[in-house]
Short mmCIF file of C-alpha atoms in Angstrom, two decimals:
data_model
loop_
_atom_site.label_atom_id
_atom_site.label_comp_id
_atom_site.label_asym_id
_atom_site.label_seq_id
_atom_site.Cartn_x
_atom_site.Cartn_y
_atom_site.Cartn_z
CA MET A 64 0.00 0.00 0.00
CA GLN A 65 1.39 3.40 -0.97
CA SER A 66 0.86 6.58 0.97
CA PRO A 67 -1.06 9.19 -1.04
CA GLU A 68 0.56 12.34 -2.32
CA VAL A 69 -0.69 15.54 -0.72
CA PRO A 70 -1.76 17.92 -3.52
CA LYS A 71 -0.51 21.48 -4.03
CA THR A 72 -3.88 22.88 -2.98
CA LYS A 73 -4.22 21.90 0.66
CA ARG A 74 -7.33 21.19 2.70
CA ILE A 75 -6.79 23.30 5.80
CA VAL A 76 -8.88 23.10 8.97
CA LEU A 77 -9.29 26.18 11.16
CA ILE A 78 -10.38 25.68 14.77
CA ALA A 79 -10.28 28.03 17.75
CA HIS A 80 -11.62 27.87 21.27
CA ASP A 81 -13.77 30.83 22.33
CA ASN A 82 -10.92 32.81 23.91
CA LYS A 83 -8.77 32.31 20.80
CA LYS A 84 -11.25 33.07 18.00
CA GLU A 85 -10.14 36.71 17.69
CA ASP A 86 -6.51 35.62 17.46
CA LEU A 87 -7.33 33.12 14.74
CA VAL A 88 -9.36 35.63 12.73
CA GLU A 89 -6.54 38.16 12.95
CA TRP A 90 -4.08 35.46 11.81
CA VAL A 91 -6.34 34.48 8.89
CA GLN A 92 -6.64 38.14 7.85
CA LEU A 93 -2.83 38.44 7.81
CA HIS A 94 -2.54 35.33 5.63
CA LYS A 95 -5.71 35.76 3.59
CA GLU A 96 -3.91 35.80 0.22
CA ILE A 97 -2.18 32.47 0.90
CA LEU A 98 -5.23 30.85 2.48
CA SER A 99 -7.44 31.89 -0.46
CA LYS A 100 -5.49 29.43 -2.64
CA HIS A 101 -6.52 26.49 -0.46
CA HIS A 102 -9.72 24.78 0.66
CA LEU A 103 -10.71 25.91 4.14
CA TYR A 104 -12.72 23.93 6.67
CA ALA A 105 -13.70 24.85 10.21
CA THR A 106 -15.86 23.96 13.13
CA GLY A 107 -19.21 25.75 13.04
CA THR A 108 -18.81 28.94 15.03
CA THR A 109 -15.19 29.49 14.04
CA GLY A 110 -16.04 28.96 10.37
CA LYS A 111 -18.87 31.48 10.49
CA ILE A 112 -16.70 34.11 12.15
CA VAL A 113 -13.78 33.54 9.75
CA HIS A 114 -16.08 33.77 6.72
CA ASP A 115 -17.91 36.86 8.04
CA LYS A 116 -14.65 38.70 8.82
CA THR A 117 -12.63 37.68 5.74
CA ASP A 118 -15.13 36.70 3.02
CA LEU A 119 -13.12 33.53 2.44
CA PRO A 120 -15.19 30.46 1.60
CA VAL A 121 -15.16 28.06 4.54
CA HIS A 122 -16.82 24.64 4.66
CA ARG A 123 -18.34 24.42 8.13
CA PHE A 124 -18.76 21.35 10.27
CA LEU A 125 -20.77 21.31 13.48
CA SER A 126 -19.57 23.34 16.44
CA GLY A 127 -16.80 21.52 18.33
CA PRO A 128 -18.88 20.63 21.40
CA LEU A 129 -21.68 19.36 19.14
CA GLY A 130 -19.47 16.92 17.24
CA GLY A 131 -17.46 19.13 14.87
CA ASP A 132 -14.13 17.93 16.25
CA GLN A 133 -15.20 14.35 15.62
CA GLN A 134 -16.35 15.18 12.09
CA ILE A 135 -12.93 16.65 11.35
CA GLY A 136 -11.26 13.57 12.86
CA ALA A 137 -13.28 11.39 10.50
CA LYS A 138 -12.17 13.50 7.52
CA ILE A 139 -8.55 13.06 8.61
CA VAL A 140 -9.01 9.28 8.76
CA ASP A 141 -10.55 9.39 5.27
CA GLY A 142 -7.50 11.29 3.95
CA GLU A 143 -9.46 14.48 3.28
CA ILE A 144 -7.53 16.93 5.51
CA ASP A 145 -3.92 18.05 4.98
CA VAL A 146 -3.27 20.66 7.70
CA VAL A 147 -4.86 21.61 11.04
CA ILE A 148 -4.59 25.10 12.52
CA PHE A 149 -6.06 24.84 16.01
CA PHE A 150 -5.71 27.83 18.32
CA TRP A 151 -6.68 26.13 21.56
CA ASP A 152 -6.98 27.66 24.99
CA PRO A 153 -4.74 25.77 27.43
CA LEU A 154 -6.02 27.73 30.43
CA THR A 155 -9.75 27.10 30.13
CA ALA A 156 -11.40 23.72 30.63
CA GLN A 157 -13.55 22.78 27.65
CA PRO A 158 -16.70 20.68 27.97
CA HIS A 159 -15.55 18.68 24.94
CA ASP A 160 -11.92 18.10 26.05
CA PRO A 161 -12.15 14.35 25.24
CA ASP A 162 -13.16 15.23 21.66
CA VAL A 163 -10.26 17.69 21.36
CA LYS A 164 -7.82 15.08 22.64
CA ALA A 165 -9.23 12.52 20.19
CA LEU A 166 -8.86 14.97 17.29
CA LEU A 167 -5.25 15.73 18.20
CA ARG A 168 -4.52 12.01 18.58
CA ILE A 169 -5.97 11.21 15.14
CA ALA A 170 -4.03 14.08 13.53
CA VAL A 171 -0.76 12.79 15.00
CA LEU A 172 -1.61 9.18 14.13
CA TYR A 173 -2.23 10.13 10.48
CA ASN A 174 0.83 12.42 10.29
CA ILE A 175 -1.13 15.65 9.79
CA PRO A 176 0.78 18.86 10.58
CA ILE A 177 -0.86 20.79 13.42
CA ALA A 178 -0.28 24.34 14.57
CA ASN A 179 -1.63 25.13 18.03
CA ASN A 180 -0.65 28.77 18.31
CA ARG A 181 0.19 31.76 16.16
CA ARG A 182 3.92 31.09 15.95
CA SER A 183 3.56 27.48 14.86
CA ALA A 184 0.84 28.55 12.40
CA ASP A 185 3.24 31.15 10.97
CA TYR A 186 5.85 28.43 10.46
CA LEU A 187 3.35 26.17 8.71
CA ILE A 188 1.87 28.83 6.47
CA SER A 189 5.32 30.04 5.39
CA SER A 190 6.63 26.55 4.57
CA ASP A 191 7.49 25.88 0.93
CA LEU A 192 5.70 22.55 1.37
CA LEU A 193 2.35 24.32 1.69
CA ALA A 194 2.45 25.36 -1.97
CA SER A 195 3.85 22.14 -3.38
CA SER A 196 2.93 18.50 -3.69
CA TYR A 197 4.19 16.40 -0.84
CA LYS A 198 4.65 12.66 -0.50
CA LYS A 199 3.17 11.91 2.90
CA THR A 200 4.65 9.17 5.06
CA THR A 201 2.34 7.30 7.39
CA ILE A 202 2.74 4.21 9.52
CA ASP A 203 1.01 0.93 8.83
CA TYR A 204 -0.01 0.20 12.40
CA ASN A 205 -0.57 -3.48 11.58
CA THR A 206 3.10 -3.95 10.75
CA GLY A 207 4.67 -0.93 12.43
CA LEU A 208 6.41 -0.04 9.17
CA PRO A 209 6.33 3.31 7.36
CA ILE A 210 4.25 3.63 4.21
CA TYR A 211 5.85 5.82 1.54
#
């Protein structure tokens, strides 16, 4: 089994906890030109705010606490997400913390790059790999061997 190639146009998820939504919107506005070349996805409330403030098209899943994090996790498993930008709030308990942990676990398991704050998001968005095809390596967890 070969690992799929990640296309030039990436499928980027945008997520932010309530206390981080403004930060994410500001970050998206700064990188609007780059982001406009990709397919954007988001949890419900974050997606609405990003679209309203930037006019960028954003496919919206449910709100995180209502299952949006799990929907995104399923898309990762299906190979339909390439990058996750998740501005999470480490100082506020979230009612859906188990869903957040599951989403982060799935992203790591499927070798999806994740940015959890502005600085890491800046590194990801400025990477040459964002605008090019990329041969993704994953692990076959049945054998423990990498799939190229």
